[in-house]
Each structure stands twice: as C-alpha cells, then as structure tokens.
PDB file of C-alpha atoms in Angstrom:
ATOM      1  CA  UNK A   1       0.000   0.000   0.000  1.00 42.00           C
ATOM      2  CA  UNK A   2       1.313   3.434  -0.923  1.00 47.00           C
ATOM      3  CA  UNK A   3       2.239   5.603   2.042  1.00 55.00           C
ATOM      4  CA  UNK A   4       0.651   9.013   2.512  1.00 54.00           C
ATOM      5  CA  UNK A   5       3.227  11.821   2.514  1.00 64.00           C
ATOM      6  CA  UNK A   6       1.867  14.898   4.266  1.00 71.00           C
ATOM      7  CA  UNK A   7       2.858  18.524   3.896  1.00 87.00           C
ATOM      8  CA  UNK A   8       3.578  19.771   7.392  1.00 96.00           C
ATOM      9  CA  UNK A   9       2.743  23.222   8.738  1.00 97.00           C
ATOM     10  CA  UNK A  10       5.464  25.715   9.621  1.00 96.00           C
ATOM     11  CA  UNK A  11       3.290  28.622  10.792  1.00 97.00           C
ATOM     12  CA  UNK A  12       0.447  28.832  13.274  1.00 98.00           C
ATOM     13  CA  UNK A  13      -2.078  29.699  10.553  1.00 98.00           C
ATOM     14  CA  UNK A  14      -1.064  26.670   8.475  1.00 98.00           C
ATOM     15  CA  UNK A  15      -1.381  24.548  11.616  1.00 98.00           C
ATOM     16  CA  UNK A  16      -4.897  25.779  12.414  1.00 98.00           C
ATOM     17  CA  UNK A  17      -5.996  25.169   8.821  1.00 98.00           C
ATOM     18  CA  UNK A  18      -4.521  21.677   8.907  1.00 98.00           C
ATOM     19  CA  UNK A  19      -6.244  20.870  12.193  1.00 98.00           C
ATOM     20  CA  UNK A  20      -9.586  21.949  10.770  1.00 97.00           C
ATOM     21  CA  UNK A  21      -9.064  19.656   7.761  1.00 96.00           C
ATOM     22  CA  UNK A  22      -8.292  16.770  10.144  1.00 96.00           C
ATOM     23  CA  UNK A  23     -11.562  17.260  11.977  1.00 95.00           C
ATOM     24  CA  UNK A  24     -10.413  19.046  15.126  1.00 96.00           C
ATOM     25  CA  UNK A  25     -13.143  21.248  16.636  1.00 96.00           C
ATOM     26  CA  UNK A  26     -12.898  25.043  16.775  1.00 97.00           C
ATOM     27  CA  UNK A  27     -12.604  24.856  20.564  1.00 98.00           C
ATOM     28  CA  UNK A  28      -9.646  22.490  20.223  1.00 98.00           C
ATOM     29  CA  UNK A  29      -7.922  24.760  17.715  1.00 98.00           C
ATOM     30  CA  UNK A  30      -8.452  27.649  20.136  1.00 98.00           C
ATOM     31  CA  UNK A  31      -6.663  25.648  22.842  1.00 98.00           C
ATOM     32  CA  UNK A  32      -3.745  25.063  20.491  1.00 98.00           C
ATOM     33  CA  UNK A  33      -3.696  28.814  19.817  1.00 98.00           C
ATOM     34  CA  UNK A  34      -3.327  29.370  23.579  1.00 98.00           C
ATOM     35  CA  UNK A  35      -0.348  27.005  23.581  1.00 98.00           C
ATOM     36  CA  UNK A  36       1.096  28.838  20.586  1.00 98.00           C
ATOM     37  CA  UNK A  37       0.913  32.178  22.396  1.00 98.00           C
ATOM     38  CA  UNK A  38       2.892  30.681  25.274  1.00 98.00           C
ATOM     39  CA  UNK A  39       5.433  29.264  22.820  1.00 98.00           C
ATOM     40  CA  UNK A  40       5.851  32.698  21.207  1.00 97.00           C
ATOM     41  CA  UNK A  41       6.431  34.221  24.645  1.00 96.00           C
ATOM     42  CA  UNK A  42       9.064  31.633  25.585  1.00 96.00           C
ATOM     43  CA  UNK A  43      10.863  31.324  22.236  1.00 96.00           C
ATOM     44  CA  UNK A  44      10.873  34.884  20.890  1.00 93.00           C
ATOM     45  CA  UNK A  45      14.172  35.581  19.147  1.00 91.00           C
ATOM     46  CA  UNK A  46      15.328  31.951  19.378  1.00 93.00           C
ATOM     47  CA  UNK A  47      16.759  30.084  16.405  1.00 92.00           C
ATOM     48  CA  UNK A  48      17.914  26.523  15.801  1.00 89.00           C
ATOM     49  CA  UNK A  49      21.608  26.011  15.068  1.00 82.00           C
ATOM     50  CA  UNK A  50      20.832  25.930  11.326  1.00 85.00           C
ATOM     51  CA  UNK A  51      19.171  29.354  11.526  1.00 87.00           C
ATOM     52  CA  UNK A  52      15.571  28.132  11.456  1.00 91.00           C
ATOM     53  CA  UNK A  53      13.268  30.056  13.837  1.00 94.00           C
ATOM     54  CA  UNK A  54      12.607  27.836  16.847  1.00 96.00           C
ATOM     55  CA  UNK A  55       8.876  28.527  16.719  1.00 97.00           C
ATOM     56  CA  UNK A  56       8.745  26.986  13.225  1.00 97.00           C
ATOM     57  CA  UNK A  57      10.268  23.786  14.580  1.00 97.00           C
ATOM     58  CA  UNK A  58       7.683  23.662  17.361  1.00 98.00           C
ATOM     59  CA  UNK A  59       4.809  24.204  14.920  1.00 98.00           C
ATOM     60  CA  UNK A  60       6.246  21.593  12.540  1.00 98.00           C
ATOM     61  CA  UNK A  61       6.492  19.024  15.331  1.00 98.00           C
ATOM     62  CA  UNK A  62       2.887  19.735  16.298  1.00 98.00           C
ATOM     63  CA  UNK A  63       1.788  19.397  12.679  1.00 98.00           C
ATOM     64  CA  UNK A  64       3.300  15.921  12.484  1.00 98.00           C
ATOM     65  CA  UNK A  65       1.409  14.920  15.627  1.00 98.00           C
ATOM     66  CA  UNK A  66      -1.809  16.173  14.028  1.00 98.00           C
ATOM     67  CA  UNK A  67      -1.240  13.944  10.988  1.00 96.00           C
ATOM     68  CA  UNK A  68      -0.774  11.040  13.421  1.00 96.00           C
ATOM     69  CA  UNK A  69      -4.215  11.808  14.906  1.00 95.00           C
ATOM     70  CA  UNK A  70      -2.847  12.323  18.391  1.00 96.00           C
ATOM     71  CA  UNK A  71      -5.017  13.549  21.251  1.00 97.00           C
ATOM     72  CA  UNK A  72      -5.346  17.277  21.842  1.00 98.00           C
ATOM     73  CA  UNK A  73      -3.193  17.070  24.989  1.00 98.00           C
ATOM     74  CA  UNK A  74      -0.362  15.406  23.071  1.00 98.00           C
ATOM     75  CA  UNK A  75      -0.666  17.900  20.202  1.00 98.00           C
ATOM     76  CA  UNK A  76      -0.342  20.873  22.565  1.00 98.00           C
ATOM     77  CA  UNK A  77       2.461  19.165  24.498  1.00 98.00           C
ATOM     78  CA  UNK A  78       4.286  18.735  21.184  1.00 98.00           C
ATOM     79  CA  UNK A  79       3.999  22.458  20.589  1.00 98.00           C
ATOM     80  CA  UNK A  80       5.716  23.101  23.930  1.00 98.00           C
ATOM     81  CA  UNK A  81       7.979  20.047  24.132  1.00 98.00           C
ATOM     82  CA  UNK A  82      11.220  22.049  24.458  1.00 97.00           C
ATOM     83  CA  UNK A  83      10.136  24.640  27.039  1.00 97.00           C
ATOM     84  CA  UNK A  84      11.907  23.172  30.062  1.00 97.00           C
ATOM     85  CA  UNK A  85      15.277  22.952  28.355  1.00 94.00           C
ATOM     86  CA  UNK A  86      15.239  25.838  25.881  1.00 93.00           C
ATOM     87  CA  UNK A  87      12.303  28.081  26.755  1.00 95.00           C
ATOM     88  CA  UNK A  88      13.183  31.591  27.951  1.00 93.00           C
ATOM     89  CA  UNK A  89      11.461  32.117  31.293  1.00 93.00           C
ATOM     90  CA  UNK A  90      13.517  35.220  32.083  1.00 88.00           C
ATOM     91  CA  UNK A  91      16.242  33.444  34.009  1.00 82.00           C
ATOM     92  CA  UNK A  92      19.233  31.469  32.847  1.00 80.00           C
ATOM     93  CA  UNK A  93      17.950  28.242  34.402  1.00 84.00           C
ATOM     94  CA  UNK A  94      17.616  24.959  32.527  1.00 86.00           C
ATOM     95  CA  UNK A  95      15.382  22.099  33.572  1.00 92.00           C
ATOM     96  CA  UNK A  96      12.152  21.502  35.439  1.00 96.00           C
ATOM     97  CA  UNK A  97      11.594  24.139  38.115  1.00 95.00           C
ATOM     98  CA  UNK A  98       8.435  24.853  40.088  1.00 95.00           C
ATOM     99  CA  UNK A  99       8.196  28.411  38.752  1.00 95.00           C
ATOM    100  CA  UNK A 100       8.208  27.104  35.178  1.00 97.00           C
ATOM    101  CA  UNK A 101       5.783  24.320  35.987  1.00 97.00           C
ATOM    102  CA  UNK A 102       3.267  26.744  37.469  1.00 97.00           C
ATOM    103  CA  UNK A 103       3.414  29.000  34.411  1.00 96.00           C
ATOM    104  CA  UNK A 104       2.924  26.103  31.996  1.00 98.00           C
ATOM    105  CA  UNK A 105       0.100  24.589  34.031  1.00 98.00           C
ATOM    106  CA  UNK A 106      -1.648  27.947  34.305  1.00 97.00           C
ATOM    107  CA  UNK A 107      -1.532  28.359  30.528  1.00 97.00           C
ATOM    108  CA  UNK A 108      -2.345  24.863  29.227  1.00 98.00           C
ATOM    109  CA  UNK A 109      -3.253  22.652  32.180  1.00 98.00           C
ATOM    110  CA  UNK A 110      -1.775  19.942  34.381  1.00 98.00           C
ATOM    111  CA  UNK A 111      -2.201  16.987  32.018  1.00 98.00           C
ATOM    112  CA  UNK A 112      -0.368  18.704  29.163  1.00 98.00           C
ATOM    113  CA  UNK A 113       2.444  19.817  31.456  1.00 98.00           C
ATOM    114  CA  UNK A 114       2.813  16.194  32.573  1.00 98.00           C
ATOM    115  CA  UNK A 115       3.532  15.125  28.986  1.00 98.00           C
ATOM    116  CA  UNK A 116       6.092  17.918  28.596  1.00 98.00           C
ATOM    117  CA  UNK A 117       7.837  17.036  31.861  1.00 98.00           C
ATOM    118  CA  UNK A 118       7.978  13.354  30.943  1.00 98.00           C
ATOM    119  CA  UNK A 119       9.366  14.213  27.508  1.00 97.00           C
ATOM    120  CA  UNK A 120      12.067  16.277  29.210  1.00 97.00           C
ATOM    121  CA  UNK A 121      13.272  13.557  31.585  1.00 96.00           C
ATOM    122  CA  UNK A 122      12.898  10.484  29.323  1.00 94.00           C
ATOM    123  CA  UNK A 123      16.273   8.927  28.529  1.00 88.00           C
ATOM    124  CA  UNK A 124      17.082   7.921  24.955  1.00 85.00           C
ATOM    125  CA  UNK A 125      17.237   5.308  23.671  1.00 83.00           C
ATOM    126  CA  UNK A 126      14.412   3.943  25.807  1.00 87.00           C
ATOM    127  CA  UNK A 127      15.202   0.871  27.866  1.00 84.00           C
ATOM    128  CA  UNK A 128      11.740  -0.714  27.995  1.00 88.00           C
ATOM    129  CA  UNK A 129      10.388  -2.924  25.246  1.00 91.00           C
ATOM    130  CA  UNK A 130       7.522  -1.511  23.193  1.00 92.00           C
ATOM    131  CA  UNK A 131       5.171  -4.170  24.585  1.00 92.00           C
ATOM    132  CA  UNK A 132       5.751  -2.924  28.136  1.00 94.00           C
ATOM    133  CA  UNK A 133       5.019   0.733  27.415  1.00 95.00           C
ATOM    134  CA  UNK A 134       1.940   2.377  28.864  1.00 96.00           C
ATOM    135  CA  UNK A 135      -0.311   4.458  26.614  1.00 96.00           C
ATOM    136  CA  UNK A 136       1.129   7.592  28.208  1.00 97.00           C
ATOM    137  CA  UNK A 137       4.719   6.466  27.522  1.00 97.00           C
ATOM    138  CA  UNK A 138       3.838   5.652  23.920  1.00 97.00           C
ATOM    139  CA  UNK A 139       2.499   9.168  23.452  1.00 98.00           C
ATOM    140  CA  UNK A 140       5.704  10.690  24.840  1.00 97.00           C
ATOM    141  CA  UNK A 141       7.762   8.563  22.452  1.00 97.00           C
ATOM    142  CA  UNK A 142       5.567   9.608  19.529  1.00 97.00           C
ATOM    143  CA  UNK A 143       6.269  13.221  20.491  1.00 98.00           C
ATOM    144  CA  UNK A 144       9.980  12.443  20.288  1.00 96.00           C
ATOM    145  CA  UNK A 145       9.610  10.768  16.888  1.00 97.00           C
ATOM    146  CA  UNK A 146       7.708  13.803  15.603  1.00 97.00           C
ATOM    147  CA  UNK A 147      10.475  16.070  16.917  1.00 95.00           C
ATOM    148  CA  UNK A 148      13.123  13.949  15.193  1.00 93.00           C
ATOM    149  CA  UNK A 149      11.296  13.901  11.868  1.00 95.00           C
ATOM    150  CA  UNK A 150      10.800  17.673  11.971  1.00 95.00           C
ATOM    151  CA  UNK A 151      14.496  18.161  12.734  1.00 90.00           C
ATOM    152  CA  UNK A 152      15.434  16.171   9.638  1.00 89.00           C
ATOM    153  CA  UNK A 153      12.787  17.446   7.206  1.00 89.00           C
ATOM    154  CA  UNK A 154      14.274  19.126   4.116  1.00 84.00           C
ATOM    155  CA  UNK A 155      17.678  17.806   5.269  1.00 83.00           C
ATOM    156  CA  UNK A 156      17.666  20.631   7.819  1.00 83.00           C
ATOM    157  CA  UNK A 157      19.990  18.712  10.124  1.00 83.00           C
ATOM    158  CA  UNK A 158      22.784  19.009   7.530  1.00 82.00           C
ATOM    159  CA  UNK A 159      22.766  22.791   7.920  1.00 82.00           C
ATOM    160  CA  UNK A 160      23.198  22.471  11.679  1.00 81.00           C
ATOM    161  CA  UNK A 161      26.363  22.486  13.761  1.00 75.00           C
ATOM    162  CA  UNK A 162      28.723  19.523  13.772  1.00 75.00           C
ATOM    163  CA  UNK A 163      27.666  18.707  17.336  1.00 74.00           C
ATOM    164  CA  UNK A 164      24.013  18.648  16.314  1.00 75.00           C
ATOM    165  CA  UNK A 165      24.800  16.501  13.262  1.00 76.00           C
ATOM    166  CA  UNK A 166      26.730  13.968  15.329  1.00 75.00           C
ATOM    167  CA  UNK A 167      24.039  13.714  17.989  1.00 75.00           C
ATOM    168  CA  UNK A 168      21.271  13.327  15.412  1.00 75.00           C
ATOM    169  CA  UNK A 169      23.228  10.687  13.507  1.00 73.00           C
ATOM    170  CA  UNK A 170      23.571   8.565  16.655  1.00 75.00           C
ATOM    171  CA  UNK A 171      19.839   8.368  17.236  1.00 83.00           C
ATOM    172  CA  UNK A 172      18.026   8.362  13.903  1.00 89.00           C
ATOM    173  CA  UNK A 173      18.427   4.649  13.106  1.00 89.00           C
ATOM    174  CA  UNK A 174      17.272   3.714  16.607  1.00 90.00           C
ATOM    175  CA  UNK A 175      14.219   5.906  16.135  1.00 92.00           C
ATOM    176  CA  UNK A 176      13.453   4.378  12.742  1.00 94.00           C
ATOM    177  CA  UNK A 177      13.373   0.973  14.420  1.00 94.00           C
ATOM    178  CA  UNK A 178      11.225   2.353  17.228  1.00 94.00           C
ATOM    179  CA  UNK A 179       8.725   3.830  14.771  1.00 96.00           C
ATOM    180  CA  UNK A 180       8.481   0.475  13.031  1.00 96.00           C
ATOM    181  CA  UNK A 181       7.782  -1.319  16.319  1.00 95.00           C
ATOM    182  CA  UNK A 182       5.057   1.219  17.120  1.00 95.00           C
ATOM    183  CA  UNK A 183       3.572   0.563  13.662  1.00 95.00           C
ATOM    184  CA  UNK A 184       4.149   4.182  12.630  1.00 96.00           C
ATOM    185  CA  UNK A 185       5.221   3.061   9.192  1.00 94.00           C
ATOM    186  CA  UNK A 186       4.831   6.445   7.478  1.00 92.00           C
ATOM    187  CA  UNK A 187       7.196   8.003  10.023  1.00 94.00           C
ATOM    188  CA  UNK A 188       9.662   5.094   9.779  1.00 95.00           C
ATOM    189  CA  UNK A 189       9.687   5.220   5.970  1.00 94.00           C
ATOM    190  CA  UNK A 190      10.093   8.992   5.886  1.00 93.00           C
ATOM    191  CA  UNK A 191      12.972   8.900   8.383  1.00 94.00           C
ATOM    192  CA  UNK A 192      14.634   6.093   6.417  1.00 93.00           C
ATOM    193  CA  UNK A 193      14.433   8.077   3.177  1.00 92.00           C
ATOM    194  CA  UNK A 194      15.848  11.165   4.866  1.00 90.00           C
ATOM    195  CA  UNK A 195      18.613   9.155   6.548  1.00 89.00           C
ATOM    196  CA  UNK A 196      19.714   7.779   3.177  1.00 88.00           C
ATOM    197  CA  UNK A 197      19.671  11.250   1.616  1.00 85.00           C
ATOM    198  CA  UNK A 198      21.666  12.702   4.493  1.00 84.00           C
ATOM    199  CA  UNK A 199      24.363  10.053   4.181  1.00 80.00           C
ATOM    200  CA  UNK A 200      24.749  10.848   0.488  1.00 79.00           C
ATOM    201  CA  UNK A 201      24.722  14.610   0.983  1.00 77.00           C
ATOM    202  CA  UNK A 202      26.472  15.180   4.298  1.00 64.00           C
ATOM    203  CA  UNK A 203      29.878  16.061   2.855  1.00 63.00           C
ATOM    204  CA  UNK A 204      28.385  18.425   0.273  1.00 57.00           C
ATOM    205  CA  UNK A 205      26.758  20.805   2.724  1.00 61.00           C
ATOM    206  CA  UNK A 206      28.797  23.412   4.585  1.00 60.00           C
ATOM    207  CA  UNK A 207      28.252  24.061   8.265  1.00 56.00           C
ATOM    208  CA  UNK A 208      26.583  27.459   8.565  1.00 57.00           C
ATOM    209  CA  UNK A 209      26.719  28.001  12.326  1.00 53.00           C
ATOM    210  CA  UNK A 210      30.089  27.134  13.832  1.00 53.00           C
ATOM    211  CA  UNK A 211      29.392  29.068  17.028  1.00 55.00           C
ATOM    212  CA  UNK A 212      25.953  27.627  17.858  1.00 58.00           C
ATOM    213  CA  UNK A 213      25.710  23.958  18.809  1.00 63.00           C
ATOM    214  CA  UNK A 214      21.964  23.621  19.265  1.00 67.00           C
ATOM    215  CA  UNK A 215      20.128  26.931  19.447  1.00 77.00           C
ATOM    216  CA  UNK A 216      20.772  30.615  19.995  1.00 78.00           C
ATOM    217  CA  UNK A 217      19.004  33.835  20.912  1.00 80.00           C
ATOM    218  CA  UNK A 218      18.986  36.983  18.793  1.00 83.00           C
ATOM    219  CA  UNK A 219      17.922  40.141  20.651  1.00 78.00           C
ATOM    220  CA  UNK A 220      16.600  42.929  18.375  1.00 78.00           C
ATOM    221  CA  UNK A 221      18.758  46.065  18.392  1.00 78.00           C
ATOM    222  CA  UNK A 222      15.877  48.218  19.629  1.00 74.00           C
ATOM    223  CA  UNK A 223      15.561  45.962  22.704  1.00 71.00           C
ATOM    224  CA  UNK A 224      19.304  46.073  23.282  1.00 63.00           C
ATOM    225  CA  UNK A 225      19.215  49.866  23.395  1.00 61.00           C
ATOM    226  CA  UNK A 226      16.407  49.776  25.948  1.00 57.00           C
ATOM    227  CA  UNK A 227      18.221  47.203  28.066  1.00 53.00           C
ATOM    228  CA  UNK A 228      21.641  48.923  28.021  1.00 56.00           C
ATOM    229  CA  UNK A 229      21.053  51.183  31.077  1.00 52.00           C
ATOM    230  CA  UNK A 230      20.135  48.122  33.160  1.00 46.00           C
ATOM    231  CA  UNK A 231      23.096  45.952  32.155  1.00 48.00           C
TER     232      UNK A 231
END
C-alpha cells in the first residue's frame, strides 16, 4: 500500500488550517492557539543552530502529531515540548523548576504539562520494550519521533552544527526501528528516506553556524538599546 506523505505546517495559521481539515473542533484549535501564544512568549528571538526560527520547529512538530491523529493534549504538548530545556522564562535556568511548571500549568493545564515534563526527563534510547510501554509512555515517544522527523525534514539537520549533526546521527536509526515497532510506518519510511539522503549529501553541505551547537538567541537592536542602562 502506498504511504501518505503529508505537507507539514510551519506557521500557526497553516497549523490551524490543517487541524480543521483533520476534523479538530474550533474549541480544540483555540486551545492550540493558547499554547502557541505561550510558545511565542518563551521562544521569541530563538533560532535553531541551522538558523531556522525555533517557533517553526515547534509548529512543525505539532503538525506531524496532528497527521498522526494524536489527542489534543499530546498535540499541545508537542507544541511546547522544548520549554523546560530551551524556553526563555527570564532566568538562565535549565530544567524543570516549580516556577516554570506553574506558568505552563496555568496556561495549558496539568495533564499537558505532565507530557512535557515526561518528555524532558525520558532517557534515549528507551530501555523498555515496546510491549511494556503504557499508553502515556507511547504518546511521549511519539512526540519524540515527531520532533526527530521535523528536525530532519528538508535535510535541515545538515545545515546544523557539527555537534548537532553527530548527535542526530547517533539516534536516527534507533528511532526508525522504534517507529516500526510502534507501527508508525509512514514516520519510519520517511525517516529512512531522509537518513539515506543525508548520508549521500552530508559532505556536500557546509556548516553554517560554527558558534551555535543547538540553538541561539537573537535580541533585536531596539531591545538592546532599551536594556543597556540596566546591564
């Protein structure tokens, strides 16, 4: 049977339109919009190591979860999956902290925050067999697979830093196998195709961001001028 190859959203408007076409209710799309506003607040000015706006990666990951017909909680968690590690809460603190947790829960709810927290602390590759996974754990893993696919779409990983390339290369084959075991054959096939293309192209693409391993923040000049007296 021929696999369906979806076009994934990269903006919030594309995401809302896609969700409507997949049968999500207006109230559900509104909840995703609430999550998007939080993502904008926490990732303003942030870029991936290849120069892609971080918010586009978050929307793309969410779009993949929509095509996989995931629950609304998982879809919104996908939109915010990186907040604990790379979200800008105003302090230079990485990880799960009570102040962050309260802000996330206030915006999107306790159940969604639970998915995000579990995504943050899950070790990869997973140690449990697929048969022993709970439904909750499966959803967290599907979030990770969506994140991986989005990272590699359009060979974007090849325009990333060497550190990012190496880390991605270590995990992609394991995640292809994991997708197959979870019967996510579209995801497995797509990752396999991309993996083959990357291996053939890797030495032909220059590294664009030597100084940024994973992500970086760009502060607009107007904001810098306002902040100067306080620095």
